[in-house]
Short mmCIF file of N, CA and C in Angstrom, two decimals:
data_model
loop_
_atom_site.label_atom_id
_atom_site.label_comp_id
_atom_site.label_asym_id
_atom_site.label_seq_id
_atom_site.Cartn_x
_atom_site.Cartn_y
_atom_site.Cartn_z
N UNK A 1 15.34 8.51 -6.08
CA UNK A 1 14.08 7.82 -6.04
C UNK A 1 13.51 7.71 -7.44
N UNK A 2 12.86 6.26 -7.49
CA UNK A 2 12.84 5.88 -9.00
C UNK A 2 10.94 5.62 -8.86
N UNK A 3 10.10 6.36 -9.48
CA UNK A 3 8.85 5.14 -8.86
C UNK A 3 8.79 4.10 -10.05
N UNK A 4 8.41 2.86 -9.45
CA UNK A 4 8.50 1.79 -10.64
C UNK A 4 6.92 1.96 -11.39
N UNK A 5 7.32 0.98 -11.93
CA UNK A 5 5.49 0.77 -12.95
C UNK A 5 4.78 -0.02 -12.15
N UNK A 6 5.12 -1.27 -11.08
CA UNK A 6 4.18 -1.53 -9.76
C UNK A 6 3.65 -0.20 -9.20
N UNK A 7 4.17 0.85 -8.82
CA UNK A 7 3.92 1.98 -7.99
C UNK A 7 3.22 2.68 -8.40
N UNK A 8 3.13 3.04 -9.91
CA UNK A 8 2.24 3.83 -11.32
C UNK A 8 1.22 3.45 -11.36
N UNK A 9 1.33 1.97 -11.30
CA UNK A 9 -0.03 1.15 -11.50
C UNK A 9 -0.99 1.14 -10.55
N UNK A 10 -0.41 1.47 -9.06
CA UNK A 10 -0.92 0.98 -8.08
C UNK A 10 -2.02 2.15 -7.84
N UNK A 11 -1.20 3.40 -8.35
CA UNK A 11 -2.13 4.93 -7.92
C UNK A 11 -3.02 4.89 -8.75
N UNK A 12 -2.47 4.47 -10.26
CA UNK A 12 -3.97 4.48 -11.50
C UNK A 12 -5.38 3.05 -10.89
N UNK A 13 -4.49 2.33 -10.37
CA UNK A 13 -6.13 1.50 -9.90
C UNK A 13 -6.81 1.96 -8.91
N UNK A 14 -6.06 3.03 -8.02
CA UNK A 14 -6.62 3.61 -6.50
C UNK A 14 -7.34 4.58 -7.19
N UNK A 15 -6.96 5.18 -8.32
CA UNK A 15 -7.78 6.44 -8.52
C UNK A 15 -9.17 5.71 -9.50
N UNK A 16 -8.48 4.67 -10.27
CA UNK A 16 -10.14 4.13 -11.35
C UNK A 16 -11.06 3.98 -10.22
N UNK A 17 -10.10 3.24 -8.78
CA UNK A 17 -11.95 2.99 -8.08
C UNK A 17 -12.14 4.05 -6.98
N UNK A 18 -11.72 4.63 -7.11
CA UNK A 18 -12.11 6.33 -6.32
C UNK A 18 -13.53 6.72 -7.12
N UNK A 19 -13.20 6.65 -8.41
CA UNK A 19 -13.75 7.73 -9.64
C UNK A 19 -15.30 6.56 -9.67
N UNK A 20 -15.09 5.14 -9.27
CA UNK A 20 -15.98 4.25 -9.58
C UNK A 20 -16.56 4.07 -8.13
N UNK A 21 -16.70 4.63 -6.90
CA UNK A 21 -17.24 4.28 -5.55
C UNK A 21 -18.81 3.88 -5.38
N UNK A 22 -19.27 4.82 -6.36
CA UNK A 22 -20.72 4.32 -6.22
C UNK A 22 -21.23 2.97 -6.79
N UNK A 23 -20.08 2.22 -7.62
CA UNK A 23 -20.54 1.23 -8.55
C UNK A 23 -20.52 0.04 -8.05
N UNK A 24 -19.75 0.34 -6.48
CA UNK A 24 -20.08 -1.04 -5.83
C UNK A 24 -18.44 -1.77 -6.19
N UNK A 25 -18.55 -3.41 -5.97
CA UNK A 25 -17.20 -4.06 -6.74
C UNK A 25 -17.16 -3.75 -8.04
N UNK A 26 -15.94 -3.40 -8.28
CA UNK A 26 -15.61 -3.29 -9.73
C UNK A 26 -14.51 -4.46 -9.89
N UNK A 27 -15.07 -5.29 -11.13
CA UNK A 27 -14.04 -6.37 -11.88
C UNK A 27 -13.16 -6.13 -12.37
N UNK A 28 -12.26 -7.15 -11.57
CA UNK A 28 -10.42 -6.71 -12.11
C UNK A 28 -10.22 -6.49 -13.72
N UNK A 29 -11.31 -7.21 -14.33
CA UNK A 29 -11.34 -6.74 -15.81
C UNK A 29 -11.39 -5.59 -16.09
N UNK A 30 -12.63 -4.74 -15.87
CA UNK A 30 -12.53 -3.94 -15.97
C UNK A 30 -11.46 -2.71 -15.29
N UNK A 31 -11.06 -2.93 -15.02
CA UNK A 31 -9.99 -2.01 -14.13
C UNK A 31 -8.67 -2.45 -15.48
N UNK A 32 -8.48 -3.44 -15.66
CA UNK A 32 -7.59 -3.75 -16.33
C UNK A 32 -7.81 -3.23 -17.64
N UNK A 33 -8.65 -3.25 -18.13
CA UNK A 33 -9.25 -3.23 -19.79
C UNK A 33 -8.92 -1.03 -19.59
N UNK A 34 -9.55 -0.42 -18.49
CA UNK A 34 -9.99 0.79 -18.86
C UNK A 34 -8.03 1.26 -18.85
N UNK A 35 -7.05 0.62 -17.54
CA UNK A 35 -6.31 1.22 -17.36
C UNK A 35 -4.97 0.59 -18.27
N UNK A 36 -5.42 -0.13 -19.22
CA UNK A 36 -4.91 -0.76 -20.33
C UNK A 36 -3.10 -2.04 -19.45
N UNK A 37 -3.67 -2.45 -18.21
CA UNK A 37 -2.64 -3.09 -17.75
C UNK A 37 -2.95 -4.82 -17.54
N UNK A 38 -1.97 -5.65 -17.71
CA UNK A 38 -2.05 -6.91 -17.98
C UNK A 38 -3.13 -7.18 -16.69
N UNK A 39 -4.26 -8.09 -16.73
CA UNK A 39 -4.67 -8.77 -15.80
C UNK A 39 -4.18 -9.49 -14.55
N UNK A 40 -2.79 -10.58 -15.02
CA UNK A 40 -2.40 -11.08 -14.75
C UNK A 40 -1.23 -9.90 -13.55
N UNK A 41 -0.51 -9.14 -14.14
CA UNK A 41 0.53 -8.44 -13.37
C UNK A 41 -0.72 -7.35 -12.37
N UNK A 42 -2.12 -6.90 -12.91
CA UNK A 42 -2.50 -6.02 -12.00
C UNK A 42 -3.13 -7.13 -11.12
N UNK A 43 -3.25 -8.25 -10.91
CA UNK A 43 -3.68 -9.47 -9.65
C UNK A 43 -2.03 -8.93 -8.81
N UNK A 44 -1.42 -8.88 -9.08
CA UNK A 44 -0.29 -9.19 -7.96
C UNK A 44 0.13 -7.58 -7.42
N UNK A 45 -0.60 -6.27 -7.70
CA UNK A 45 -0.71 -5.09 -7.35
C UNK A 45 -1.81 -5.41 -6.78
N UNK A 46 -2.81 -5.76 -7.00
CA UNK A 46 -4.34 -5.93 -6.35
C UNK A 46 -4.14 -6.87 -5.16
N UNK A 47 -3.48 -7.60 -5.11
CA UNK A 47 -3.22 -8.46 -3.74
C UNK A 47 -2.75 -7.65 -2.83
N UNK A 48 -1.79 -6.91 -3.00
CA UNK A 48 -0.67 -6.10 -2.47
C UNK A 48 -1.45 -5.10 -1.92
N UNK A 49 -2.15 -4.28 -2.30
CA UNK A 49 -3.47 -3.02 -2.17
C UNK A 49 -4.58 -3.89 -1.21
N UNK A 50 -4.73 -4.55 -1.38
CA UNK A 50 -5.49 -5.52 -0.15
C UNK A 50 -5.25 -6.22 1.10
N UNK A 51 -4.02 -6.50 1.01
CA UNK A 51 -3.02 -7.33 2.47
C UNK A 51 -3.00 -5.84 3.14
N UNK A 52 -2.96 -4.72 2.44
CA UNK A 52 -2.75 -3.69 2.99
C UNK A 52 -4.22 -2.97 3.50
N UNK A 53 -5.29 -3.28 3.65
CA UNK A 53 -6.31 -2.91 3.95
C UNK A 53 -6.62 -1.51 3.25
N UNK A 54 -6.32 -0.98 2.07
CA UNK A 54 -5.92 -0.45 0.97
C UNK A 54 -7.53 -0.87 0.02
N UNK A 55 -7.66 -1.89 -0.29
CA UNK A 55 -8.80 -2.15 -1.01
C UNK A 55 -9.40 -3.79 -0.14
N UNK A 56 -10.70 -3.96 -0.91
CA UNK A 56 -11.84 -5.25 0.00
C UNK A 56 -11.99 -5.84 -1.80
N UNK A 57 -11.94 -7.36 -1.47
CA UNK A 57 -11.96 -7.78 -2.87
C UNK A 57 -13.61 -8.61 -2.45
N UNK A 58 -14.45 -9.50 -3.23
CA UNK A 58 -15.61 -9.86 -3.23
C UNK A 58 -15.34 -10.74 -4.60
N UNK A 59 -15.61 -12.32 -4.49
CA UNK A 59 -15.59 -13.67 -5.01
C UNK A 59 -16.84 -13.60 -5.89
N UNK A 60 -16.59 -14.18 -6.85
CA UNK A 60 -17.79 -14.52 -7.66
C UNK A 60 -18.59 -13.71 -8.53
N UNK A 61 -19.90 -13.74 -9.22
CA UNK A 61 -20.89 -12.91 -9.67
C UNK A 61 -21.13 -11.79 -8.67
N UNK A 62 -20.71 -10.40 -9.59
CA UNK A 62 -21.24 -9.19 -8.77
C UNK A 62 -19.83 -9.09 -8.35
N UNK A 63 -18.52 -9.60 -8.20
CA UNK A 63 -17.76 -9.35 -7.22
C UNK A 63 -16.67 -8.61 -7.63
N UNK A 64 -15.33 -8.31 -7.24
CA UNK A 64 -14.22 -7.47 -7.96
C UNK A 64 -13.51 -6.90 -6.62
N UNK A 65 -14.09 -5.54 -6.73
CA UNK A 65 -12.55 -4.42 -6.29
C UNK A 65 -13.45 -3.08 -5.51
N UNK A 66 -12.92 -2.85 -4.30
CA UNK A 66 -13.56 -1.31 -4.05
C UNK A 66 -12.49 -1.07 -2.70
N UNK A 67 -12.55 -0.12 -3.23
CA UNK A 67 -11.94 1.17 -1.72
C UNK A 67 -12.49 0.81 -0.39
N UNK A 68 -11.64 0.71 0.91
CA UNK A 68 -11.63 0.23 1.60
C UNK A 68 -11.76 1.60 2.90
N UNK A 69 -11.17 2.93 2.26
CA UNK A 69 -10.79 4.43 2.76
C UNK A 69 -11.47 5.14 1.93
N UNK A 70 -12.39 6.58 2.26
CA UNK A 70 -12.65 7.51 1.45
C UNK A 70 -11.31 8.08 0.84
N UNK A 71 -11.25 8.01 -0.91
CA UNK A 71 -10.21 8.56 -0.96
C UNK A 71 -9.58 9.87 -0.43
N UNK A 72 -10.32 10.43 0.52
CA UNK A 72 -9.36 11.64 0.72
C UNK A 72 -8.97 11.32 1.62
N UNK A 73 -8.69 10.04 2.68
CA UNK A 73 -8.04 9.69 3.59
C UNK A 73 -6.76 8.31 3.20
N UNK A 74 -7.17 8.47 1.51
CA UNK A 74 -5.34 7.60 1.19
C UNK A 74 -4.89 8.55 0.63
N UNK A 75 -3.51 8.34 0.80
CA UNK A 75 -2.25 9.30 0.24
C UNK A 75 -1.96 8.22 -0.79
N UNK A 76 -0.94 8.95 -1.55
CA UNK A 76 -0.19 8.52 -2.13
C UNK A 76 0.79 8.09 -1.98
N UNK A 77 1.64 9.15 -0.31
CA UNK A 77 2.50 8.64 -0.05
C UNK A 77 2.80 7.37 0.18
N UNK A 78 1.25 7.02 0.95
CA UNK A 78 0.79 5.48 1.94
C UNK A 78 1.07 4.39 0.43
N UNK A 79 0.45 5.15 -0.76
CA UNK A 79 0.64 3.86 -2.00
C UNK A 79 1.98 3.73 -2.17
N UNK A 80 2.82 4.37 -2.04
CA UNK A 80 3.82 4.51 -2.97
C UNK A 80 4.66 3.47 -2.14
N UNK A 81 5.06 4.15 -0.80
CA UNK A 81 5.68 3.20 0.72
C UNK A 81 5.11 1.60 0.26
N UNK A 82 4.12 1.17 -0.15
CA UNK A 82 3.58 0.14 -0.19
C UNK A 82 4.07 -0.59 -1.53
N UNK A 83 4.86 -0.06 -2.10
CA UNK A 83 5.15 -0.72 -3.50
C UNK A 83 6.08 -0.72 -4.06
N UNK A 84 6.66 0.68 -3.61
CA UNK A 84 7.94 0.96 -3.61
C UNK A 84 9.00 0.34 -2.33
N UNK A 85 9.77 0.21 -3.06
CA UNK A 85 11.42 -0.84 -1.81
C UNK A 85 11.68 0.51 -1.25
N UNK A 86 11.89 1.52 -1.53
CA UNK A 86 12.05 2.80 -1.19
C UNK A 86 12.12 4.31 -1.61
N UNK A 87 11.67 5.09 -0.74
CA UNK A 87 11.17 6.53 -1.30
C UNK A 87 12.25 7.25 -1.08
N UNK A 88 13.17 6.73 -0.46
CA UNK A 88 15.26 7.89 -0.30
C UNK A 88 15.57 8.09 -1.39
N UNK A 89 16.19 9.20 -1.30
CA UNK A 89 16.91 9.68 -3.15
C UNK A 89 18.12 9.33 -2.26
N UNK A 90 18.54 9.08 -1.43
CA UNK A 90 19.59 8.12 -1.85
C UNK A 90 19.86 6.76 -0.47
N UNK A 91 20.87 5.44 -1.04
CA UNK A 91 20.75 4.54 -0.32
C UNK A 91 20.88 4.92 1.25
N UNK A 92 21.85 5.47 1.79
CA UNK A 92 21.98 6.05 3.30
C UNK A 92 20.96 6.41 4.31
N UNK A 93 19.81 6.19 3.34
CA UNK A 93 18.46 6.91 4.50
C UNK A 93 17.63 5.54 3.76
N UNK A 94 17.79 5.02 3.51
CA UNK A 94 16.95 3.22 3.25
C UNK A 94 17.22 2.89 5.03
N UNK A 95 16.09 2.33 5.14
CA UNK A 95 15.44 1.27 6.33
C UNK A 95 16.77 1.60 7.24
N UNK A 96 17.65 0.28 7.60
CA UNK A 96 18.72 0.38 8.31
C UNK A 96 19.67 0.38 7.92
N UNK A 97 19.90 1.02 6.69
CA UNK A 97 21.36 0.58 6.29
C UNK A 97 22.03 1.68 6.84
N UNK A 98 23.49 1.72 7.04
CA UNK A 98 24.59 2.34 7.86
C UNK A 98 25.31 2.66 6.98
N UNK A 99 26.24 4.07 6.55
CA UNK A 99 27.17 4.12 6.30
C UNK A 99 28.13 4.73 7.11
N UNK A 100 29.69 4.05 6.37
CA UNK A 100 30.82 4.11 7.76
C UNK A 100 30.89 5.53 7.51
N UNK A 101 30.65 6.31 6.87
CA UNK A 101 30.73 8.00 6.25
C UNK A 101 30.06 8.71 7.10
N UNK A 102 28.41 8.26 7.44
CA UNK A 102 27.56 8.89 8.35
C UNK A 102 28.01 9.71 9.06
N UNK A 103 28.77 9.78 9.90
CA UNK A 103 29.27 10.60 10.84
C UNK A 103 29.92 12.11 10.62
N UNK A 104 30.32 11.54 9.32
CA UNK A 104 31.12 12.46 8.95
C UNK A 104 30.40 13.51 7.81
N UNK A 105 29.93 12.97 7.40
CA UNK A 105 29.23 13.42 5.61
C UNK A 105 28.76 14.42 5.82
N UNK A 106 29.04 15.23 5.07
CA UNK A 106 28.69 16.55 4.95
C UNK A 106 27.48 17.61 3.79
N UNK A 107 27.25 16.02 3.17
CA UNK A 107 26.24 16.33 2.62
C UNK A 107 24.65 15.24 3.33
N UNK A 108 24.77 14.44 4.16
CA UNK A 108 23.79 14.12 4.58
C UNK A 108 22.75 15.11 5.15
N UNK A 109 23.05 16.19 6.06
CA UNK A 109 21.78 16.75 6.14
C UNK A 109 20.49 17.31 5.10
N UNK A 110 21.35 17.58 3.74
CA UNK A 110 20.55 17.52 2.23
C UNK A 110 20.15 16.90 1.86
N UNK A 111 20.56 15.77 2.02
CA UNK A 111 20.08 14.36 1.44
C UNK A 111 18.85 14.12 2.94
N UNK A 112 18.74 14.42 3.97
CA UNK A 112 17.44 14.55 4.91
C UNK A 112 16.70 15.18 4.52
N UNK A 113 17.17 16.68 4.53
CA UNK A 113 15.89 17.13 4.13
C UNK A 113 15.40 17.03 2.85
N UNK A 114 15.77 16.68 1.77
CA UNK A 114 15.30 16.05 0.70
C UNK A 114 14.53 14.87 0.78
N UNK A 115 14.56 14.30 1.47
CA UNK A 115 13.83 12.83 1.49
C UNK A 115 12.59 13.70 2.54
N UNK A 116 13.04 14.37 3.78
CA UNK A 116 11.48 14.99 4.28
C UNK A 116 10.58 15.28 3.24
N UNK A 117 10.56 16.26 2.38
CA UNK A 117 10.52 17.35 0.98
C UNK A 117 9.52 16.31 0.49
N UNK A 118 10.55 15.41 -0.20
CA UNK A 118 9.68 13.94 -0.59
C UNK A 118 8.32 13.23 -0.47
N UNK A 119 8.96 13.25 1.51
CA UNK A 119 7.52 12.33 1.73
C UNK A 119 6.45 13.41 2.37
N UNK A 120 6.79 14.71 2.51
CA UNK A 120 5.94 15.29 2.90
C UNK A 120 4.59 16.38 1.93
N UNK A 121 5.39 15.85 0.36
CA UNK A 121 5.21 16.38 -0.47
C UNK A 121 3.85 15.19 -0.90
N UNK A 122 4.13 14.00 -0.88
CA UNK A 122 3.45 12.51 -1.12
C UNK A 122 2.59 12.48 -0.34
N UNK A 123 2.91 12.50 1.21
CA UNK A 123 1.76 12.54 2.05
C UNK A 123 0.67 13.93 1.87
N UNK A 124 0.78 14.71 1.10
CA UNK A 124 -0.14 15.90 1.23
C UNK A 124 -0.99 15.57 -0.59
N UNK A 125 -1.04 14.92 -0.69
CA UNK A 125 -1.96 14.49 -2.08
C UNK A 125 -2.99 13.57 -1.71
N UNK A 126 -3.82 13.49 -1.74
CA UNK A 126 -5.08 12.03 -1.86
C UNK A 126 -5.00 12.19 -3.26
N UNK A 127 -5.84 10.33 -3.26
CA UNK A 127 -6.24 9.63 -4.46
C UNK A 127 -7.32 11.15 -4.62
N UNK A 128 -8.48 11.01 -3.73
CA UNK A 128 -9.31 12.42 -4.06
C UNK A 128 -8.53 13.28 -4.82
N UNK A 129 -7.80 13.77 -4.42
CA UNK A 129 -6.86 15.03 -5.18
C UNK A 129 -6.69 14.30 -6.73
N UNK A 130 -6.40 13.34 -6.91
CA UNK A 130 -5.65 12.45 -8.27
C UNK A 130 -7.04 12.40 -8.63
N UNK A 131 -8.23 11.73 -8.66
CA UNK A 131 -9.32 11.27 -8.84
C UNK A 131 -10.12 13.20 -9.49
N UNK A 132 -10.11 13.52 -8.52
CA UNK A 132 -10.72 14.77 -8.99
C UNK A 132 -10.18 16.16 -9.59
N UNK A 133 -8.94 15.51 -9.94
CA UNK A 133 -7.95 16.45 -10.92
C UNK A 133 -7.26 17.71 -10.33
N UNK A 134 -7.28 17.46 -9.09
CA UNK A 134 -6.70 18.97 -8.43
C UNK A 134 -5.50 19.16 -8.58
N UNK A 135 -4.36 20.44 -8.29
CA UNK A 135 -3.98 20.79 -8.51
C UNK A 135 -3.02 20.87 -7.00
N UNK A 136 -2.60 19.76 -5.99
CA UNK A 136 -2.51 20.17 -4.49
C UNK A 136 -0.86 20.76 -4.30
N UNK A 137 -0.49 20.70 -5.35
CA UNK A 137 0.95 21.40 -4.95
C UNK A 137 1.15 23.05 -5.35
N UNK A 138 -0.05 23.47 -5.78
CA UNK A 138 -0.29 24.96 -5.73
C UNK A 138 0.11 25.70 -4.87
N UNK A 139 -0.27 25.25 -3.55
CA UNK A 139 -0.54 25.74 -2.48
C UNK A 139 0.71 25.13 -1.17
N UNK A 140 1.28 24.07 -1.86
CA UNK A 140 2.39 23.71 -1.03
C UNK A 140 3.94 24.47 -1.06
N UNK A 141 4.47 24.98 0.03
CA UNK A 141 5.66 25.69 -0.01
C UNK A 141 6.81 24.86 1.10
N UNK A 142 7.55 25.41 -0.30
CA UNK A 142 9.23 24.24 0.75
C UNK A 142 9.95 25.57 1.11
#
């Protein structure tokens, strides 16, 4: 598992408007300007964060960007699934793909519970957690 710079980007704009909730819409400018990412490429993460009921956008004067979830009810995992093609460390546990090996492989149950590990590790973070600097894998045991 690789996270891309769509996926990087996607948690740094979930957390700028976590940190910004009281300010109402915040302008894709600004989101862009503070988190130093092209305008143009964070519109097509910002669409993406919105089809997903993820963020509420607002047209015009006054208008922009805001959280749609208290951040302590988005994960990261939920961002990442959303941006990422996939969270498997390896191809065999992607969506449906099949291998003729499956049956046999003797290292697939590692490669399961590694990908559990993964997403259970992702799902136990909020933007809150990212936003307010915590520390949530302190306390997590594999």
């Amino acid at each position: 598992m690789l996270v891309s710079t769509r996926g990087r980007y996607a948690l740094r704009v979930m957390v700028d408007l976590a940190e910004r909730q009281t300010d109402g819409y915040v302008p894709l400018k600004e989101i862009a300007s503070r988190q130093e990412i092209s305008e143009k490429y964070l519109e097509s993460i910002i669409k993406l964060l919105v089809r997903a009921n993820l963020l509420s956008g607002l047209r015009g004067k006054g208008g922009g960007y805001k959280l749609t979830l208290a951040p302590a009810q988005c994960t990261v995992g939920a961002v990442l699934r959303l941006t990422e093609d996939s969270l498997a460390p390896v191809t065999c546990l992607e969506g449906e793909s099949t291998c003729p090996r499956m049956m046999s492989c003797r290292t697939l149950p590692m490669w399961q519970g590694l990908n559990t590990v993964i997403n259970d590790y992702l799902d136990h973070i909020t933007i809150a957690d990212l936003a307010d600097c915590l520390q949530p894998a302190t306390n997590y045991g594999i």
